[in-house]
PDB file of C-alpha atoms in Angstrom:
ATOM      1  CA  MET A  24      -0.630 -43.248 -12.430  1.00 49.00           C
ATOM      2  CA  SER A  25      -0.712 -39.444 -12.520  1.00 66.00           C
ATOM      3  CA  ASP A  26      -0.341 -36.807  -9.826  1.00 84.00           C
ATOM      4  CA  THR A  27      -3.082 -34.183 -10.077  1.00 89.00           C
ATOM      5  CA  TYR A  28      -2.645 -30.688  -8.672  1.00 91.00           C
ATOM      6  CA  ARG A  29      -5.959 -28.938  -8.103  1.00 90.00           C
ATOM      7  CA  VAL A  30      -5.626 -25.204  -8.642  1.00 88.00           C
ATOM      8  CA  ARG A  31      -8.210 -22.505  -7.997  1.00 87.00           C
ATOM      9  CA  ALA A  32      -8.828 -20.461 -11.123  1.00 83.00           C
ATOM     10  CA  SER A  33      -8.555 -17.210  -9.190  1.00 82.00           C
ATOM     11  CA  SER A  34      -5.078 -18.082  -7.862  1.00 87.00           C
ATOM     12  CA  TRP A  35      -3.555 -18.964 -11.216  1.00 82.00           C
ATOM     13  CA  ALA A  36      -2.202 -15.525 -12.126  1.00 83.00           C
ATOM     14  CA  SER A  37      -0.193 -15.197  -8.906  1.00 90.00           C
ATOM     15  CA  LEU A  38       1.834 -18.258  -9.949  1.00 93.00           C
ATOM     16  CA  PHE A  39       3.545 -16.014 -12.499  1.00 92.00           C
ATOM     17  CA  ASP A  40       4.273 -13.241 -10.004  1.00 93.00           C
ATOM     18  CA  CYS A  41       6.234 -15.345  -7.520  1.00 95.00           C
ATOM     19  CA  ALA A  42       5.940 -19.083  -8.016  1.00 97.00           C
ATOM     20  CA  HIS A  43       7.782 -19.701  -4.747  1.00 97.00           C
ATOM     21  CA  ARG A  44       5.142 -17.757  -2.802  1.00 96.00           C
ATOM     22  CA  TRP A  45       2.362 -19.486  -4.765  1.00 96.00           C
ATOM     23  CA  GLU A  46       3.796 -22.928  -3.977  1.00 96.00           C
ATOM     24  CA  GLY A  47       3.959 -22.082  -0.282  1.00 96.00           C
ATOM     25  CA  THR A  48       0.295 -21.129  -0.163  1.00 94.00           C
ATOM     26  CA  HIS A  49      -1.362 -23.470  -2.635  1.00 93.00           C
ATOM     27  CA  ILE A  50       0.779 -26.622  -2.504  1.00 93.00           C
ATOM     28  CA  LEU A  51       2.483 -26.564   0.889  1.00 94.00           C
ATOM     29  CA  GLY A  52      -0.585 -25.146   2.655  1.00 93.00           C
ATOM     30  CA  MET A  53       1.183 -22.245   4.401  1.00 94.00           C
ATOM     31  CA  ARG A  54      -1.359 -19.747   5.687  1.00 91.00           C
ATOM     32  CA  MET A  55      -1.420 -16.292   7.221  1.00 90.00           C
ATOM     33  CA  PRO A  56      -4.185 -13.940   8.408  1.00 90.00           C
ATOM     34  CA  SER A  57      -5.859 -11.739   5.844  1.00 88.00           C
ATOM     35  CA  SER A  58      -4.889  -8.068   5.892  1.00 89.00           C
ATOM     36  CA  PRO A  59      -7.542  -5.384   6.490  1.00 91.00           C
ATOM     37  CA  ARG A  60      -7.361  -4.162   2.887  1.00 91.00           C
ATOM     38  CA  ALA A  61      -7.589  -7.690   1.525  1.00 90.00           C
ATOM     39  CA  GLN A  62     -10.690  -8.276   3.633  1.00 94.00           C
ATOM     40  CA  LEU A  63     -12.117  -4.971   2.439  1.00 95.00           C
ATOM     41  CA  GLY A  64     -11.621  -6.207  -1.121  1.00 94.00           C
ATOM     42  CA  THR A  65     -13.420  -9.449  -0.286  1.00 94.00           C
ATOM     43  CA  ALA A  66     -16.323  -7.484   1.207  1.00 96.00           C
ATOM     44  CA  ILE A  67     -16.577  -5.152  -1.795  1.00 97.00           C
ATOM     45  CA  HIS A  68     -16.607  -8.042  -4.214  1.00 95.00           C
ATOM     46  CA  ALA A  69     -19.230  -9.945  -2.250  1.00 96.00           C
ATOM     47  CA  ALA A  70     -21.551  -6.925  -2.136  1.00 97.00           C
ATOM     48  CA  THR A  71     -21.141  -6.024  -5.820  1.00 97.00           C
ATOM     49  CA  ALA A  72     -21.681  -9.654  -6.819  1.00 96.00           C
ATOM     50  CA  ALA A  73     -24.904  -9.742  -4.794  1.00 97.00           C
ATOM     51  CA  PHE A  74     -26.067  -6.612  -6.612  1.00 97.00           C
ATOM     52  CA  ASP A  75     -25.192  -7.954 -10.068  1.00 97.00           C
ATOM     53  CA  GLU A  76     -26.752 -11.341  -9.382  1.00 96.00           C
ATOM     54  CA  ALA A  77     -30.001  -9.663  -8.376  1.00 97.00           C
ATOM     55  CA  VAL A  78     -30.032  -7.547 -11.538  1.00 97.00           C
ATOM     56  CA  LEU A  79     -29.279 -10.628 -13.625  1.00 95.00           C
ATOM     57  CA  ALA A  80     -32.248 -12.388 -12.000  1.00 96.00           C
ATOM     58  CA  GLY A  81     -34.524  -9.459 -12.855  1.00 96.00           C
ATOM     59  CA  GLN A  82     -34.964  -8.302  -9.266  1.00 96.00           C
ATOM     60  CA  ALA A  83     -35.347  -4.694  -8.171  1.00 95.00           C
ATOM     61  CA  ILE A  84     -32.224  -3.823  -6.198  1.00 97.00           C
ATOM     62  CA  ARG A  85     -30.587  -0.729  -4.726  1.00 97.00           C
ATOM     63  CA  PRO A  86     -27.042  -0.205  -3.431  1.00 97.00           C
ATOM     64  CA  VAL A  87     -28.370   0.070   0.121  1.00 97.00           C
ATOM     65  CA  ASP A  88     -29.862  -3.414  -0.202  1.00 98.00           C
ATOM     66  CA  VAL A  89     -26.402  -5.027  -0.486  1.00 98.00           C
ATOM     67  CA  ALA A  90     -24.786  -2.933   2.255  1.00 97.00           C
ATOM     68  CA  PRO A  91     -25.428  -5.707   4.838  1.00 97.00           C
ATOM     69  CA  VAL A  92     -23.401  -8.119   2.683  1.00 97.00           C
ATOM     70  CA  LEU A  93     -20.375  -5.831   2.891  1.00 97.00           C
ATOM     71  CA  VAL A  94     -20.790  -5.194   6.608  1.00 97.00           C
ATOM     72  CA  ASP A  95     -21.173  -8.907   7.343  1.00 96.00           C
ATOM     73  CA  GLU A  96     -17.944  -9.740   5.485  1.00 95.00           C
ATOM     74  CA  LEU A  97     -16.103  -7.145   7.570  1.00 95.00           C
ATOM     75  CA  THR A  98     -17.593  -7.984  10.957  1.00 93.00           C
ATOM     76  CA  SER A  99     -17.980 -11.770  10.617  1.00 89.00           C
ATOM     77  CA  PRO A 100     -15.372 -12.951   8.101  1.00 86.00           C
ATOM     78  CA  ASP A 101     -14.920 -16.667   7.443  1.00 83.00           C
ATOM     79  CA  ARG A 102     -11.141 -16.324   7.805  1.00 86.00           C
ATOM     80  CA  GLU A 103      -8.771 -14.736  10.299  1.00 89.00           C
ATOM     81  CA  VAL A 104      -8.121 -11.022   9.749  1.00 90.00           C
ATOM     82  CA  ASP A 105      -5.220  -9.182  11.381  1.00 89.00           C
ATOM     83  CA  TRP A 106      -6.712  -5.725  11.883  1.00 88.00           C
ATOM     84  CA  SER A 107      -3.388  -4.509  13.281  1.00 86.00           C
ATOM     85  CA  ALA A 108      -1.599  -5.193   9.987  1.00 80.00           C
ATOM     86  CA  ASP A 109      -2.045  -1.624   8.728  1.00 82.00           C
ATOM     87  CA  GLU A 110      -3.731   1.652   9.581  1.00 86.00           C
ATOM     88  CA  LEU A 111      -7.132   0.720   8.145  1.00 90.00           C
ATOM     89  CA  THR A 112      -9.700   0.244  10.909  1.00 92.00           C
ATOM     90  CA  ARG A 113     -12.855  -1.806  10.541  1.00 93.00           C
ATOM     91  CA  ARG A 114     -14.949   1.349  10.723  1.00 94.00           C
ATOM     92  CA  ASP A 115     -12.923   3.045   7.987  1.00 94.00           C
ATOM     93  CA  ALA A 116     -13.104  -0.113   5.881  1.00 95.00           C
ATOM     94  CA  GLU A 117     -16.883  -0.092   6.165  1.00 96.00           C
ATOM     95  CA  ARG A 118     -17.078   3.587   5.205  1.00 96.00           C
ATOM     96  CA  ILE A 119     -14.783   3.199   2.179  1.00 96.00           C
ATOM     97  CA  GLY A 120     -16.440  -0.034   1.117  1.00 97.00           C
ATOM     98  CA  LEU A 121     -19.952   1.421   1.176  1.00 97.00           C
ATOM     99  CA  GLN A 122     -18.817   4.400  -0.890  1.00 97.00           C
ATOM    100  CA  LEU A 123     -17.197   2.179  -3.513  1.00 97.00           C
ATOM    101  CA  VAL A 124     -20.081  -0.282  -3.669  1.00 97.00           C
ATOM    102  CA  THR A 125     -22.535   2.585  -4.154  1.00 97.00           C
ATOM    103  CA  ARG A 126     -20.448   4.120  -6.915  1.00 97.00           C
ATOM    104  CA  TYR A 127     -20.048   0.765  -8.630  1.00 97.00           C
ATOM    105  CA  CYS A 128     -23.778   0.063  -8.533  1.00 97.00           C
ATOM    106  CA  LEU A 129     -24.738   3.521  -9.816  1.00 97.00           C
ATOM    107  CA  GLU A 130     -21.890   4.344 -12.217  1.00 96.00           C
ATOM    108  CA  ILE A 131     -20.352   1.094 -13.473  1.00 96.00           C
ATOM    109  CA  ALA A 132     -22.912  -1.709 -13.370  1.00 96.00           C
ATOM    110  CA  PRO A 133     -25.491   0.107 -15.547  1.00 96.00           C
ATOM    111  CA  ARG A 134     -22.959   0.204 -18.417  1.00 95.00           C
ATOM    112  CA  TYR A 135     -23.022  -3.559 -18.778  1.00 95.00           C
ATOM    113  CA  HIS A 136     -25.396  -6.367 -19.624  1.00 95.00           C
ATOM    114  CA  TYR A 137     -24.048  -9.275 -17.607  1.00 96.00           C
ATOM    115  CA  VAL A 138     -24.775 -12.835 -18.662  1.00 95.00           C
ATOM    116  CA  ALA A 139     -22.870 -14.558 -15.817  1.00 95.00           C
ATOM    117  CA  VAL A 140     -21.584 -13.480 -12.408  1.00 95.00           C
ATOM    118  CA  GLU A 141     -18.736 -15.437 -10.776  1.00 91.00           C
ATOM    119  CA  LEU A 142     -19.435 -18.447 -12.986  1.00 92.00           C
ATOM    120  CA  GLU A 143     -18.609 -21.932 -11.698  1.00 91.00           C
ATOM    121  CA  VAL A 144     -16.367 -23.474 -14.332  1.00 92.00           C
ATOM    122  CA  VAL A 145     -15.988 -26.927 -15.812  1.00 92.00           C
ATOM    123  CA  PRO A 146     -12.638 -28.236 -14.475  1.00 90.00           C
ATOM    124  CA  TRP A 147      -9.812 -27.904 -16.998  1.00 89.00           C
ATOM    125  CA  LEU A 148      -7.201 -30.664 -17.038  1.00 91.00           C
ATOM    126  CA  ILE A 149      -3.753 -29.691 -18.333  1.00 89.00           C
ATOM    127  CA  ASP A 150      -1.333 -32.557 -18.995  1.00 91.00           C
ATOM    128  CA  CYS A 151       2.167 -31.402 -18.050  1.00 90.00           C
ATOM    129  CA  GLY A 152       3.841 -34.666 -19.056  1.00 88.00           C
ATOM    130  CA  GLY A 153       5.663 -37.052 -16.762  1.00 88.00           C
ATOM    131  CA  GLY A 154       2.400 -38.107 -15.122  1.00 91.00           C
ATOM    132  CA  ILE A 155       1.711 -34.589 -13.814  1.00 93.00           C
ATOM    133  CA  VAL A 156      -1.731 -33.037 -14.379  1.00 93.00           C
ATOM    134  CA  ILE A 157      -3.005 -29.591 -13.383  1.00 91.00           C
ATOM    135  CA  GLU A 158      -6.736 -29.320 -12.760  1.00 92.00           C
ATOM    136  CA  ILE A 159      -7.976 -25.729 -12.793  1.00 90.00           C
ATOM    137  CA  ARG A 160     -11.351 -25.469 -11.125  1.00 87.00           C
ATOM    138  CA  GLY A 161     -13.600 -23.248  -9.025  1.00 85.00           C
ATOM    139  CA  THR A 162     -15.376 -20.059 -10.021  1.00 89.00           C
ATOM    140  CA  LEU A 163     -14.367 -17.013 -11.998  1.00 87.00           C
ATOM    141  CA  ASP A 164     -14.011 -15.111  -8.724  1.00 81.00           C
ATOM    142  CA  ARG A 165     -14.743 -11.392  -8.838  1.00 80.00           C
ATOM    143  CA  SER A 166     -15.520 -11.539 -12.543  1.00 88.00           C
ATOM    144  CA  ARG A 167     -18.559 -11.212 -14.740  1.00 93.00           C
ATOM    145  CA  ALA A 168     -19.241 -12.070 -18.383  1.00 94.00           C
ATOM    146  CA  ARG A 169     -20.873  -9.320 -20.399  1.00 95.00           C
ATOM    147  CA  ALA A 170     -22.586  -9.246 -23.780  1.00 94.00           C
ATOM    148  CA  ASP A 171     -23.226  -6.253 -26.019  1.00 90.00           C
ATOM    149  CA  GLY A 172     -24.925  -7.720 -29.088  1.00 86.00           C
ATOM    150  CA  THR A 173     -21.648  -8.282 -30.935  1.00 90.00           C
ATOM    151  CA  GLY A 174     -20.000 -10.740 -28.571  1.00 94.00           C
ATOM    152  CA  VAL A 175     -19.017 -11.668 -25.036  1.00 95.00           C
ATOM    153  CA  GLY A 176     -16.206 -10.339 -22.861  1.00 96.00           C
ATOM    154  CA  ILE A 177     -14.942 -10.689 -19.311  1.00 96.00           C
ATOM    155  CA  CYS A 178     -15.208  -7.964 -16.666  1.00 96.00           C
ATOM    156  CA  ASP A 179     -13.015  -8.398 -13.612  1.00 95.00           C
ATOM    157  CA  LEU A 180     -13.142  -6.302 -10.437  1.00 95.00           C
ATOM    158  CA  LYS A 181      -9.842  -5.272  -8.857  1.00 95.00           C
ATOM    159  CA  SER A 182      -9.730  -3.337  -5.611  1.00 95.00           C
ATOM    160  CA  GLY A 183      -6.754  -1.890  -3.790  1.00 92.00           C
ATOM    161  CA  VAL A 184      -4.781   1.236  -2.971  1.00 91.00           C
ATOM    162  CA  ASN A 185      -3.455   1.495  -6.547  1.00 92.00           C
ATOM    163  CA  ALA A 186      -6.415   0.044  -8.451  1.00 95.00           C
ATOM    164  CA  VAL A 187      -7.080   3.393 -10.192  1.00 96.00           C
ATOM    165  CA  SER A 188      -4.508   5.863 -11.493  1.00 93.00           C
ATOM    166  CA  GLN A 189      -5.195   9.065 -13.421  1.00 92.00           C
ATOM    167  CA  GLY A 190      -8.811   8.121 -13.951  1.00 92.00           C
ATOM    168  CA  ARG A 191      -8.090   4.667 -15.369  1.00 96.00           C
ATOM    169  CA  ALA A 192      -8.137   1.210 -13.808  1.00 97.00           C
ATOM    170  CA  LYS A 193      -4.729  -0.416 -13.517  1.00 95.00           C
ATOM    171  CA  THR A 194      -4.443  -3.294 -15.988  1.00 95.00           C
ATOM    172  CA  LYS A 195      -0.736  -4.160 -15.754  1.00 91.00           C
ATOM    173  CA  GLY A 196      -0.127  -7.699 -14.521  1.00 88.00           C
ATOM    174  CA  HIS A 197      -3.724  -8.868 -14.848  1.00 91.00           C
ATOM    175  CA  ALA A 198      -3.514 -10.473 -18.305  1.00 92.00           C
ATOM    176  CA  PRO A 199      -2.604 -14.012 -17.106  1.00 89.00           C
ATOM    177  CA  GLN A 200      -5.670 -14.211 -14.886  1.00 90.00           C
ATOM    178  CA  ILE A 201      -7.929 -12.642 -17.502  1.00 93.00           C
ATOM    179  CA  GLY A 202      -6.634 -14.993 -20.188  1.00 92.00           C
ATOM    180  CA  THR A 203      -7.327 -17.956 -17.902  1.00 91.00           C
ATOM    181  CA  TYR A 204     -10.848 -16.699 -17.239  1.00 92.00           C
ATOM    182  CA  GLU A 205     -11.494 -16.266 -20.965  1.00 94.00           C
ATOM    183  CA  LEU A 206     -10.371 -19.812 -21.731  1.00 93.00           C
ATOM    184  CA  LEU A 207     -12.371 -21.235 -18.829  1.00 92.00           C
ATOM    185  CA  TYR A 208     -15.489 -19.339 -19.855  1.00 94.00           C
ATOM    186  CA  GLU A 209     -15.233 -20.721 -23.392  1.00 94.00           C
ATOM    187  CA  ARG A 210     -14.668 -24.279 -22.165  1.00 93.00           C
ATOM    188  CA  THR A 211     -17.578 -24.033 -19.718  1.00 94.00           C
ATOM    189  CA  THR A 212     -20.175 -22.401 -21.958  1.00 95.00           C
ATOM    190  CA  GLY A 213     -19.034 -23.318 -25.460  1.00 95.00           C
ATOM    191  CA  GLN A 214     -19.283 -19.629 -26.357  1.00 94.00           C
ATOM    192  CA  ALA A 215     -16.306 -17.738 -27.765  1.00 94.00           C
ATOM    193  CA  VAL A 216     -14.976 -14.670 -25.960  1.00 95.00           C
ATOM    194  CA  THR A 217     -14.556 -12.029 -28.658  1.00 95.00           C
ATOM    195  CA  LEU A 218     -14.541  -8.726 -26.760  1.00 96.00           C
ATOM    196  CA  PRO A 219     -11.563  -7.248 -24.898  1.00 96.00           C
ATOM    197  CA  ALA A 220     -11.596  -7.654 -21.126  1.00 96.00           C
ATOM    198  CA  ASP A 221     -12.608  -4.764 -18.904  1.00 97.00           C
ATOM    199  CA  ILE A 222     -10.807  -4.294 -15.600  1.00 97.00           C
ATOM    200  CA  ILE A 223     -13.028  -2.436 -13.135  1.00 97.00           C
ATOM    201  CA  GLY A 224     -10.824  -0.697 -10.602  1.00 97.00           C
ATOM    202  CA  LEU A 225     -12.029   0.299  -7.139  1.00 97.00           C
ATOM    203  CA  LYS A 226      -9.468   2.403  -5.309  1.00 96.00           C
ATOM    204  CA  THR A 227      -9.522   1.905  -1.538  1.00 93.00           C
ATOM    205  CA  SER A 228      -7.069   4.643  -0.499  1.00 89.00           C
ATOM    206  CA  GLY A 229      -7.515   8.410  -0.374  1.00 84.00           C
ATOM    207  CA  ALA A 230     -10.702   9.543  -2.054  1.00 87.00           C
ATOM    208  CA  PRO A 231     -12.446   6.355  -3.262  1.00 86.00           C
ATOM    209  CA  GLU A 232     -12.445   6.083  -7.064  1.00 94.00           C
ATOM    210  CA  VAL A 233     -13.919   3.722  -9.635  1.00 96.00           C
ATOM    211  CA  ALA A 234     -12.718   3.430 -13.211  1.00 97.00           C
ATOM    212  CA  VAL A 235     -12.371   1.007 -16.113  1.00 97.00           C
ATOM    213  CA  GLY A 236      -9.374  -0.121 -18.198  1.00 97.00           C
ATOM    214  CA  GLN A 237      -9.130  -2.666 -21.022  1.00 97.00           C
ATOM    215  CA  ILE A 238      -6.931  -5.674 -21.765  1.00 96.00           C
ATOM    216  CA  HIS A 239      -6.701  -6.991 -25.315  1.00 95.00           C
ATOM    217  CA  ASN A 240      -5.595 -10.477 -26.399  1.00 91.00           C
ATOM    218  CA  ALA A 241      -4.947 -11.768 -22.872  1.00 91.00           C
ATOM    219  CA  ARG A 242      -5.013 -15.377 -24.019  1.00 88.00           C
ATOM    220  CA  GLU A 243      -1.978 -14.869 -26.255  1.00 88.00           C
ATOM    221  CA  GLN A 244       0.246 -14.763 -23.164  1.00 88.00           C
ATOM    222  CA  LEU A 245      -1.047 -18.148 -22.037  1.00 89.00           C
ATOM    223  CA  ILE A 246      -1.125 -20.181 -25.217  1.00 88.00           C
ATOM    224  CA  GLY A 247       2.186 -21.071 -26.815  1.00 77.00           C
ATOM    225  CA  SER A 248       3.155 -22.036 -30.343  1.00 77.00           C
ATOM    226  CA  ASP A 249       5.921 -24.079 -31.944  1.00 79.00           C
ATOM    227  CA  ASP A 250       8.115 -20.976 -31.988  1.00 85.00           C
ATOM    228  CA  SER A 251       7.167 -19.298 -28.730  1.00 88.00           C
ATOM    229  CA  PRO A 252       6.075 -20.941 -25.470  1.00 91.00           C
ATOM    230  CA  GLY A 253       3.183 -19.445 -23.513  1.00 92.00           C
ATOM    231  CA  LEU A 254       2.733 -19.126 -19.765  1.00 91.00           C
ATOM    232  CA  MET A 255       0.941 -22.471 -19.695  1.00 91.00           C
ATOM    233  CA  ASP A 256       4.115 -24.098 -21.035  1.00 91.00           C
ATOM    234  CA  TYR A 257       6.215 -22.485 -18.299  1.00 93.00           C
ATOM    235  CA  ALA A 258       3.669 -23.555 -15.684  1.00 93.00           C
ATOM    236  CA  ALA A 259       3.813 -27.136 -16.957  1.00 93.00           C
ATOM    237  CA  ASP A 260       7.613 -27.082 -16.598  1.00 94.00           C
ATOM    238  CA  MET A 261       7.313 -25.886 -13.002  1.00 95.00           C
ATOM    239  CA  PHE A 262       4.849 -28.595 -11.994  1.00 94.00           C
ATOM    240  CA  ARG A 263       6.736 -31.317 -13.867  1.00 93.00           C
ATOM    241  CA  SER A 264      10.095 -30.379 -12.318  1.00 93.00           C
ATOM    242  CA  GLY A 265       8.791 -29.369  -8.897  1.00 93.00           C
ATOM    243  CA  LEU A 266      10.817 -26.147  -9.137  1.00 96.00           C
ATOM    244  CA  PHE A 267       8.826 -22.987  -8.381  1.00 97.00           C
ATOM    245  CA  PRO A 268      11.237 -20.063  -8.787  1.00 96.00           C
ATOM    246  CA  PRO A 269      11.274 -17.112  -6.383  1.00 96.00           C
ATOM    247  CA  ASN A 270      10.834 -13.479  -7.361  1.00 96.00           C
ATOM    248  CA  PRO A 271      12.287 -11.217  -4.661  1.00 94.00           C
ATOM    249  CA  THR A 272      11.425  -8.177  -6.812  1.00 93.00           C
ATOM    250  CA  SER A 273       7.689  -8.877  -6.503  1.00 93.00           C
ATOM    251  CA  HIS A 274       5.797  -6.073  -4.768  1.00 88.00           C
ATOM    252  CA  LEU A 275       4.198  -8.828  -2.668  1.00 89.00           C
ATOM    253  CA  CYS A 276       7.597  -9.975  -1.342  1.00 92.00           C
ATOM    254  CA  SER A 277       7.027  -9.021   2.287  1.00 89.00           C
ATOM    255  CA  ALA A 278       5.853 -10.485   5.563  1.00 87.00           C
ATOM    256  CA  LYS A 279       2.549  -8.690   5.009  1.00 84.00           C
ATOM    257  CA  TYR A 280       1.628 -10.627   1.865  1.00 88.00           C
ATOM    258  CA  CYS A 281       3.619 -13.865   1.796  1.00 93.00           C
ATOM    259  CA  ALA A 282       3.102 -16.775   4.176  1.00 93.00           C
ATOM    260  CA  ARG A 283       6.500 -18.181   3.165  1.00 95.00           C
ATOM    261  CA  TRP A 284       8.417 -14.930   3.620  1.00 93.00           C
ATOM    262  CA  ARG A 285       9.834 -15.577   7.100  1.00 92.00           C
ATOM    263  CA  VAL A 286      11.507 -18.834   6.037  1.00 94.00           C
ATOM    264  CA  CYS A 287      12.347 -17.814   2.460  1.00 95.00           C
ATOM    265  CA  LYS A 288      16.091 -17.494   1.836  1.00 94.00           C
ATOM    266  CA  PHE A 289      15.482 -15.601  -1.408  1.00 94.00           C
ATOM    267  CA  LYS A 290      13.631 -12.633   0.056  1.00 91.00           C
ATOM    268  CA  ASP A 291      15.052  -9.144  -0.167  1.00 80.00           C
ATOM    269  CA  ASP A 292      14.462  -7.665   3.275  1.00 74.00           C
ATOM    270  CA  GLN A 293      16.899  -4.799   2.966  1.00 65.00           C
ATOM    271  CA  PRO A 294      15.485  -1.341   3.825  1.00 57.00           C
TER     272      PRO A 294
END
């Protein structure tokens, strides 16, 4: 008899940032309120997805038409938000979010021909050995599949204070999630992903910015060989052994981002 761990596709990449934090949230069920900027990101992604889905369906749509989606996510979220967690107020979040959604709809979305928006995937079962199975399921959250006549590629939206730097979207650290999305898209549709992934950055601090950066060969980090293990091999070892190592050097190692932080003996809380 096997033990199956059900994992959301969108959470998979954070396993490789700090597995100890990931275990606390996704296996042990430790929870904490969402931060204002995290909720702003959720609102931006919901509004842009509504816009892209309408375009994909052949509907006439304007940025102003999806503004209520963003506002609703900020004013009536389906999870607890601690608006005292940082300096971002709900009013400022709405202002920044509307600016970024408008710029995305007018400047970024027209560059692409999307063929899927936040696709629901066929569950992927990964046998770790020892009766342990990982089932990756859910949707390709915040991502779209695009086609350009020569192939298909993944676009993934990333928002945050550092999402854009020097006119380019930050791509560092996103390859594990992108590689997972590429593999899931292929398994779900039967269509090969042949184009590099585009990261669409939406900067939520200072003057709002939008920009694009590319990731090539993301799947190579995930898939191992006889000579070199991939991230999937390391993940299988973690689930099989039950050991999820900490990473106190993670930029998310703080009470603000980690539900396990207060009881974690590995954290670095020195000033």
